[in-house]
mmCIF file of C-alpha atoms in Angstrom:
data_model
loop_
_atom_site.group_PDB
_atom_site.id
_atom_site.type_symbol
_atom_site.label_atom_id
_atom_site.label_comp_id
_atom_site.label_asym_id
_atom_site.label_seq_id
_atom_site.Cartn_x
_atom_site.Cartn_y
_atom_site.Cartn_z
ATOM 1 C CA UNK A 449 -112.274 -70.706 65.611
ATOM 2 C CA UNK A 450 -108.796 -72.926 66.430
ATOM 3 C CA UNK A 451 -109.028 -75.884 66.609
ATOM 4 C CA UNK A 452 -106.965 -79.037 67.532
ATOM 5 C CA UNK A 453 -107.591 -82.063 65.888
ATOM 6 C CA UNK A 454 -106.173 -85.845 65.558
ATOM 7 C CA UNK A 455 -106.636 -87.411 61.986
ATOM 8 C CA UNK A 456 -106.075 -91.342 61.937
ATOM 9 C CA UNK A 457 -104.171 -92.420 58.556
ATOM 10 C CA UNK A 458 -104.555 -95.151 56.286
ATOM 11 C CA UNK A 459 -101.851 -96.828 58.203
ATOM 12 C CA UNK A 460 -103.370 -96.604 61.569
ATOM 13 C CA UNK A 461 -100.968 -93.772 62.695
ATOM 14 C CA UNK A 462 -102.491 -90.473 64.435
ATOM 15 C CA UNK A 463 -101.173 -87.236 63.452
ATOM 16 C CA UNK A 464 -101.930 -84.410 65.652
ATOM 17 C CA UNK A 465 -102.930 -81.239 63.594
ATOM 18 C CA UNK A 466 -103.930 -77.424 64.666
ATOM 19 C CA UNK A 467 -105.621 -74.857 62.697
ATOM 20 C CA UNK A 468 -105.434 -71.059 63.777
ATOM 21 C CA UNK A 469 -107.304 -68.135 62.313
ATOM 22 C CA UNK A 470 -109.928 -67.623 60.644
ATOM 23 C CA UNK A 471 -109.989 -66.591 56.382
ATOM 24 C CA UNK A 472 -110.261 -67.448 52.647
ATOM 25 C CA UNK A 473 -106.591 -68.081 52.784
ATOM 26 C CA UNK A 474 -105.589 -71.949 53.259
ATOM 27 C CA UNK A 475 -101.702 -72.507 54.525
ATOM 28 C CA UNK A 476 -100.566 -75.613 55.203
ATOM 29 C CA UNK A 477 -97.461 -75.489 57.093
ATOM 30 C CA UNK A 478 -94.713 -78.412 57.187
ATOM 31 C CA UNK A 479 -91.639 -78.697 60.322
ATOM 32 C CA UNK A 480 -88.566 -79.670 59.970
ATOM 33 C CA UNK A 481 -86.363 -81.752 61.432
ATOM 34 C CA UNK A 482 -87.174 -85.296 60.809
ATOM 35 C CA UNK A 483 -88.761 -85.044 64.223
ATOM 36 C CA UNK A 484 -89.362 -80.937 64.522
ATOM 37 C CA UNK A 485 -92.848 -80.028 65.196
ATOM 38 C CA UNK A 486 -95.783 -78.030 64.855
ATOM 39 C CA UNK A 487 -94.658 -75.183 66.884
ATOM 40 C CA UNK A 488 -92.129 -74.014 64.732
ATOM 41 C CA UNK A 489 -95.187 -71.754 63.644
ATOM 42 C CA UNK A 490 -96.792 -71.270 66.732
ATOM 43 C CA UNK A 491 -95.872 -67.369 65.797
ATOM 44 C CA UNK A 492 -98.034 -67.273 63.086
ATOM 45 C CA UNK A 493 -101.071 -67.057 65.172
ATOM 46 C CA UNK A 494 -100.986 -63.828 66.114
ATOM 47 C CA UNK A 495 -98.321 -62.642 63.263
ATOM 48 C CA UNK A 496 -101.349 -63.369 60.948
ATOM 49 C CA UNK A 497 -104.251 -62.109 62.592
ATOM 50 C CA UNK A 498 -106.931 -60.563 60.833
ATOM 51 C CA UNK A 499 -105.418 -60.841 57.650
ATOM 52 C CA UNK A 500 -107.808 -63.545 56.301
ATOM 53 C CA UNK A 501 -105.159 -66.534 56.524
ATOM 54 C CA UNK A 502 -106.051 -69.759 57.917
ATOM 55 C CA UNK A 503 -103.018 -71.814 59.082
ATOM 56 C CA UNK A 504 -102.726 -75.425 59.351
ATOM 57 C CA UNK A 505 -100.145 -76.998 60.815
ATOM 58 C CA UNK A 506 -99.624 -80.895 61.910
ATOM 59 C CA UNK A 507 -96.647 -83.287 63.721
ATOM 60 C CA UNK A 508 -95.299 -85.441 61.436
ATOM 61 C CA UNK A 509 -95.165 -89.430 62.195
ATOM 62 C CA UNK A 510 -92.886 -89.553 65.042
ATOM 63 C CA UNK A 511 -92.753 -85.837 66.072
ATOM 64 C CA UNK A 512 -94.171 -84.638 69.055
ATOM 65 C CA UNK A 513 -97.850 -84.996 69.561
ATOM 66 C CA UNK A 514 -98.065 -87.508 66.949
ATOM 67 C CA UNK A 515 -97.915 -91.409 66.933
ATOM 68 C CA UNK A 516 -94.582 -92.845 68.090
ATOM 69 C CA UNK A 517 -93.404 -95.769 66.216
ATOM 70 C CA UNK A 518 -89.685 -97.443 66.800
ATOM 71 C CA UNK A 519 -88.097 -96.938 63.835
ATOM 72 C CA UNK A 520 -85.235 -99.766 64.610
ATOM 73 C CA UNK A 521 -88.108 -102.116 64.341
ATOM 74 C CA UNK A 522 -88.114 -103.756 61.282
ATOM 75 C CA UNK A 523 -91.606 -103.413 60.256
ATOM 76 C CA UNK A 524 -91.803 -99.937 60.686
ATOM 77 C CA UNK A 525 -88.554 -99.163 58.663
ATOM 78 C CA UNK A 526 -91.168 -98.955 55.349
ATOM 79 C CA UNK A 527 -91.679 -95.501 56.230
ATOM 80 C CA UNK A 528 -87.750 -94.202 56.873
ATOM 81 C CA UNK A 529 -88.080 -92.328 53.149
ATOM 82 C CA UNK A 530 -89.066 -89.249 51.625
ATOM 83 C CA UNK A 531 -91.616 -90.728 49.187
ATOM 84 C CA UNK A 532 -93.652 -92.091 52.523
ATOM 85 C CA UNK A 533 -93.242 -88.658 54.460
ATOM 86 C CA UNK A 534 -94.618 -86.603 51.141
ATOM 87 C CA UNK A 535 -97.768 -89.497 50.819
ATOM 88 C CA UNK A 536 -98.123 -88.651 54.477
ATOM 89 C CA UNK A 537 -98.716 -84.857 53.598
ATOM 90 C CA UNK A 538 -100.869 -85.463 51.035
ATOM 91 C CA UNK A 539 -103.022 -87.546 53.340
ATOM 92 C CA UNK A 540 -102.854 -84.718 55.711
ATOM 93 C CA UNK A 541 -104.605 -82.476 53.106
ATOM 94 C CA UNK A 542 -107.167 -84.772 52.474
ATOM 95 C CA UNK A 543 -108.539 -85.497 56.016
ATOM 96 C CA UNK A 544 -108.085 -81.635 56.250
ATOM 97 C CA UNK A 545 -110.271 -81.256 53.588
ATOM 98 C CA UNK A 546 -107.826 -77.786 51.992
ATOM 99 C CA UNK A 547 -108.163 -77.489 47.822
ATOM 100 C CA UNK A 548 -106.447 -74.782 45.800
ATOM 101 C CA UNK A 549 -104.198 -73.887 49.119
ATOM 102 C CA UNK A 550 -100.604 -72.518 49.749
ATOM 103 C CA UNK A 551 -97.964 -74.922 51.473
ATOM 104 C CA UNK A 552 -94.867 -73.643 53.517
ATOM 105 C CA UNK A 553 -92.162 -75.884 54.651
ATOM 106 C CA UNK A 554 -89.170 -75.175 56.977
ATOM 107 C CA UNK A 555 -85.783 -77.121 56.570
ATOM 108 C CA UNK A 556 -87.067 -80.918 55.922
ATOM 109 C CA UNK A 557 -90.186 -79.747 55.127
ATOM 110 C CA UNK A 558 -89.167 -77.552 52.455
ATOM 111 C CA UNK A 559 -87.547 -80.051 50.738
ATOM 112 C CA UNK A 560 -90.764 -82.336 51.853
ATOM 113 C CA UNK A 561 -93.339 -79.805 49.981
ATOM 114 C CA UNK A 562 -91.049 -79.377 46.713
ATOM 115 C CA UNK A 563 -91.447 -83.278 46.127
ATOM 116 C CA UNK A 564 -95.255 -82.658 47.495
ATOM 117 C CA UNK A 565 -94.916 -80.053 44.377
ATOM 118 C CA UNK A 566 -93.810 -82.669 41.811
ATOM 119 C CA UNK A 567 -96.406 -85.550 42.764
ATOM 120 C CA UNK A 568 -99.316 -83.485 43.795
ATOM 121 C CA UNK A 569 -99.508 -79.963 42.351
ATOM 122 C CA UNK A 570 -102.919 -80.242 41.126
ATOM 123 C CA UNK A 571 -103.984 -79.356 44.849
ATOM 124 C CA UNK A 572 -101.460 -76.127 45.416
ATOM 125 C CA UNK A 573 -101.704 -72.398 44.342
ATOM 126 C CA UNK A 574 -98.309 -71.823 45.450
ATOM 127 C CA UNK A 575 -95.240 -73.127 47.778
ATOM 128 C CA UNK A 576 -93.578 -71.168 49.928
ATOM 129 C CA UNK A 577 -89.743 -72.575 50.592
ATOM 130 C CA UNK A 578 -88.186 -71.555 54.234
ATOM 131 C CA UNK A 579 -84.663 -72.490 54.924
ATOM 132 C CA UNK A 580 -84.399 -74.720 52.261
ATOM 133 C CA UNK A 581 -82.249 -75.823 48.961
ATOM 134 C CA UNK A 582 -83.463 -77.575 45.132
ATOM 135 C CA UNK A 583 -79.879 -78.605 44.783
ATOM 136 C CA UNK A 584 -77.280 -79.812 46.565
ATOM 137 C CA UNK A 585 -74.845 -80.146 44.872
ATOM 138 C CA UNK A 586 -75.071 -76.219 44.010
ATOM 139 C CA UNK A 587 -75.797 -75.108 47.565
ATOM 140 C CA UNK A 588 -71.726 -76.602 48.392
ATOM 141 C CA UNK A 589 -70.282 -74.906 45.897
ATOM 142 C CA UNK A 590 -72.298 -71.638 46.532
ATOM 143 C CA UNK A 591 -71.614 -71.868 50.201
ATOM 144 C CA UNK A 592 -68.098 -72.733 49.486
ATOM 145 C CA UNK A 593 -67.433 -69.241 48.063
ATOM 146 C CA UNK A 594 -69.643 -67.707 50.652
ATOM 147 C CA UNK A 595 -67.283 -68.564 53.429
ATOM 148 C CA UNK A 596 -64.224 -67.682 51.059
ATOM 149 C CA UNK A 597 -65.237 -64.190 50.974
ATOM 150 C CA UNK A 598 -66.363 -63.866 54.728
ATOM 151 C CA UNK A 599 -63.467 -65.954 56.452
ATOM 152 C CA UNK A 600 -59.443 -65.493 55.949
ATOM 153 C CA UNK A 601 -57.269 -68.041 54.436
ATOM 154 C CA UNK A 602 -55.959 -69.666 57.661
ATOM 155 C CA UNK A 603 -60.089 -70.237 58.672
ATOM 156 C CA UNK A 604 -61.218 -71.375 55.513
ATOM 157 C CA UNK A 605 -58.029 -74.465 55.632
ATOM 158 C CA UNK A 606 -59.052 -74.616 59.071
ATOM 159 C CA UNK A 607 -62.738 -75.637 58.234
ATOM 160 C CA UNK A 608 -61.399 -78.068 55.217
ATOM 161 C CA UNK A 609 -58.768 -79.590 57.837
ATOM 162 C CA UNK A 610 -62.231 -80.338 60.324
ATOM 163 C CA UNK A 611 -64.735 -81.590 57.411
ATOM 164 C CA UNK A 612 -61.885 -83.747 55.948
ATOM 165 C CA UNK A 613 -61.068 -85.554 59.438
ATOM 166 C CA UNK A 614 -65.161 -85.642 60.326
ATOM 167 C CA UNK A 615 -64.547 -83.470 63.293
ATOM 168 C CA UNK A 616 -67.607 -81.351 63.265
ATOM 169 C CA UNK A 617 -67.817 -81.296 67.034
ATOM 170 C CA UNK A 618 -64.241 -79.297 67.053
ATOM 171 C CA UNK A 619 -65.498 -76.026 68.891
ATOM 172 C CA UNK A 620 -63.982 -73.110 66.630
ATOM 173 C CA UNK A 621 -65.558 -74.974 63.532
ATOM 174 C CA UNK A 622 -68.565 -74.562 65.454
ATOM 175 C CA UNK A 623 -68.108 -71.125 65.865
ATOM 176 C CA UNK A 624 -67.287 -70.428 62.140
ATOM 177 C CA UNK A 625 -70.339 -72.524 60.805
ATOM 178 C CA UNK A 626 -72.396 -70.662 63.153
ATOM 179 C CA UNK A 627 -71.306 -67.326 61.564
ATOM 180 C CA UNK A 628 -71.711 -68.183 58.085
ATOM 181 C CA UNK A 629 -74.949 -69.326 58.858
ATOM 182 C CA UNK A 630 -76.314 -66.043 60.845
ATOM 183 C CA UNK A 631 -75.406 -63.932 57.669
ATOM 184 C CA UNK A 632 -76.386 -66.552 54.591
ATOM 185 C CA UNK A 633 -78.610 -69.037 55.801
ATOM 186 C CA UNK A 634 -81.190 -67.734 58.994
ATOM 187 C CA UNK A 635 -81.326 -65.582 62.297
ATOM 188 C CA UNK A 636 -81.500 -67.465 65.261
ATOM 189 C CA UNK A 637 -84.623 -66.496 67.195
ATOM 190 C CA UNK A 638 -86.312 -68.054 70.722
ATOM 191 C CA UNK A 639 -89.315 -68.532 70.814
ATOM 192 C CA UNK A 640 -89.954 -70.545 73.810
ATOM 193 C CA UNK A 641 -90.781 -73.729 72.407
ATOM 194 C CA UNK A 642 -90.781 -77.076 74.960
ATOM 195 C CA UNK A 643 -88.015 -78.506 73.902
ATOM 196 C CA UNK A 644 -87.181 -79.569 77.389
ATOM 197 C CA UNK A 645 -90.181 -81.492 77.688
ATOM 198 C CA UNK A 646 -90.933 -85.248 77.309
ATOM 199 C CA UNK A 647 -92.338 -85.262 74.795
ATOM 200 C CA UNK A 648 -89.596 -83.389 73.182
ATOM 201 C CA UNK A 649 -87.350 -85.753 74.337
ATOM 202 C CA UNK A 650 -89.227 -88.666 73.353
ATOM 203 C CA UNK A 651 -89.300 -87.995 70.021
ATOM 204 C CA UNK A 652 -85.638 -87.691 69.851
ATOM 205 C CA UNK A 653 -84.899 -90.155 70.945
ATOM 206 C CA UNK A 654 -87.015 -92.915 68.063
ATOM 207 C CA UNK A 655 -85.205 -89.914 65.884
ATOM 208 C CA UNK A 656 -81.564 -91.639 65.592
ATOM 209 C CA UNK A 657 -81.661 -94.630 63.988
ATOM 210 C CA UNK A 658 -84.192 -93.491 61.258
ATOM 211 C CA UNK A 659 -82.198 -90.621 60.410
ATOM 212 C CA UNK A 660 -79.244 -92.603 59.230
ATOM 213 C CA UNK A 661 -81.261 -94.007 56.700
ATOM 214 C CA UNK A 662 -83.559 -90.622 55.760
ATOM 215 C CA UNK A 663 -80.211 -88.467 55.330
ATOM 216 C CA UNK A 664 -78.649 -90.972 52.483
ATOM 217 C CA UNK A 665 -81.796 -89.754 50.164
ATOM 218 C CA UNK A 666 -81.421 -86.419 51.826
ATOM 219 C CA UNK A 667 -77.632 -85.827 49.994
ATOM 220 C CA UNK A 668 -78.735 -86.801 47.143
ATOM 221 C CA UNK A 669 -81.363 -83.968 47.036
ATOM 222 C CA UNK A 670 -82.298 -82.755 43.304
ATOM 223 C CA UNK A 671 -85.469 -81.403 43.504
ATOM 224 C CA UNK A 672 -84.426 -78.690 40.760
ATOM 225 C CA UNK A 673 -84.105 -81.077 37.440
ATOM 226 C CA UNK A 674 -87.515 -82.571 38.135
ATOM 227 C CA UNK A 675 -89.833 -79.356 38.650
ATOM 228 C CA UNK A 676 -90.589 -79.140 34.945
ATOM 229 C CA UNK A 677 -92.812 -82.180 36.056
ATOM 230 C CA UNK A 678 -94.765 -79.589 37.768
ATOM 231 C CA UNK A 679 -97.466 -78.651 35.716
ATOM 232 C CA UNK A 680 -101.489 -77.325 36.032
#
């Protein structure tokens, strides 16, 4: 049977969490963003029907359904990092009551379950990674020749000129990024989420000030070097 469900943390935050389906399979699933949300894998509902896989899914503090603190308050700045976010998850799977389970995470989530992987893989059977690096450092210079190949001279120089004066916004870089990233990273797929909604809005807009502070540990993502720490 689905079910909706609000768990109340340690913290005194609600998190709003769904489970679809019905099986011996347990999948956690983790958004992206920071401030995404749950129906990123609204999909899965009927994409895994009837084959025994229980899905779990939950807003993350801030996103969506979930608790809405103001992040340029000082007091509530304590949780602007990854190590609260991945604590977060792990009290997720507690109140959810899910052992020996399978975790995906999408964009900021993926990187959010590979340090989940690190600190708490006694609980997992296995990760799955969606849209998602270990590396940073690697992914630029991997990407780097990916557009070298795919773009001519003049548009590569064209891209460097834009990234070295910050102007991301410039349309035709736009265009270019947005090509590379239909054949190497993802295909770009509706699927009528309400992201016109306030609530949508909402949650963008606590979003801005905490992301300054989230995307400094963000680029210096090296999830790679410490996976050896993940052992049975």
């Amino acid at each position: 049977m689905d079910q909706t469900r609000i768990v109340t943390l340690d913290n005194g935050y609600h998190l709003f969490t769904r489970k679809v389906n019905e099986g011996p399979v347990k999948l956690l699933c983790v958004h992206g963003g920071p401030g995404d949300n749950h129906e990123d894998f609204d999909n899965f509902k009927a994409g895994l029907a009837g084959k025994g896989v229980e899905v779990y899914s939950y807003d993350q503090l801030c996103s969506y359904w979930s608790d809405q603190p103001d992040f340029s308050k000082e007091e509530n700045r304590k949780y602007l990092n990854i190590d609260y976010f991945v604590d977060e998850l792990e009290e997720v799977r507690q109140k959810l009551g899910l052992e020996d389970f399978y975790l995906l995470g999408h964009s900021w989530g993926g990187l959010l379950e590979q340090e989940y992987a690190v600190k708490y893989c006694q609980h997992l059977k296995a990760v799955i990674i969606e849209s998602m690096i270990d590396n940073l450092d690697e992914y630029t210079v991997n990407i780097n020749r990916e557009r070298e190949e795919m773009f001519s001279s003049a548009q590569v120089e064209y891209m460097r000129e834009c990234e070295a004066e910050e102007n991301f916004d410039d349309a035709m870089y736009q265009e270019l990024v947005a090509k590379l990233y239909s054949v190497y990273l993802f295909s770009l797929v509706h699927f009528g989420r309400n992201e016109g909604g306030f609530l949508y809005e909402k949650t963008a807009s606590n979003w801005p000030f905490g992301l300054c502070l989230l995307l400094t540990e963000i680029s210096s993502c090296n999830v790679k070097s410490r996976m050896s720490l993940c052992k049975e």
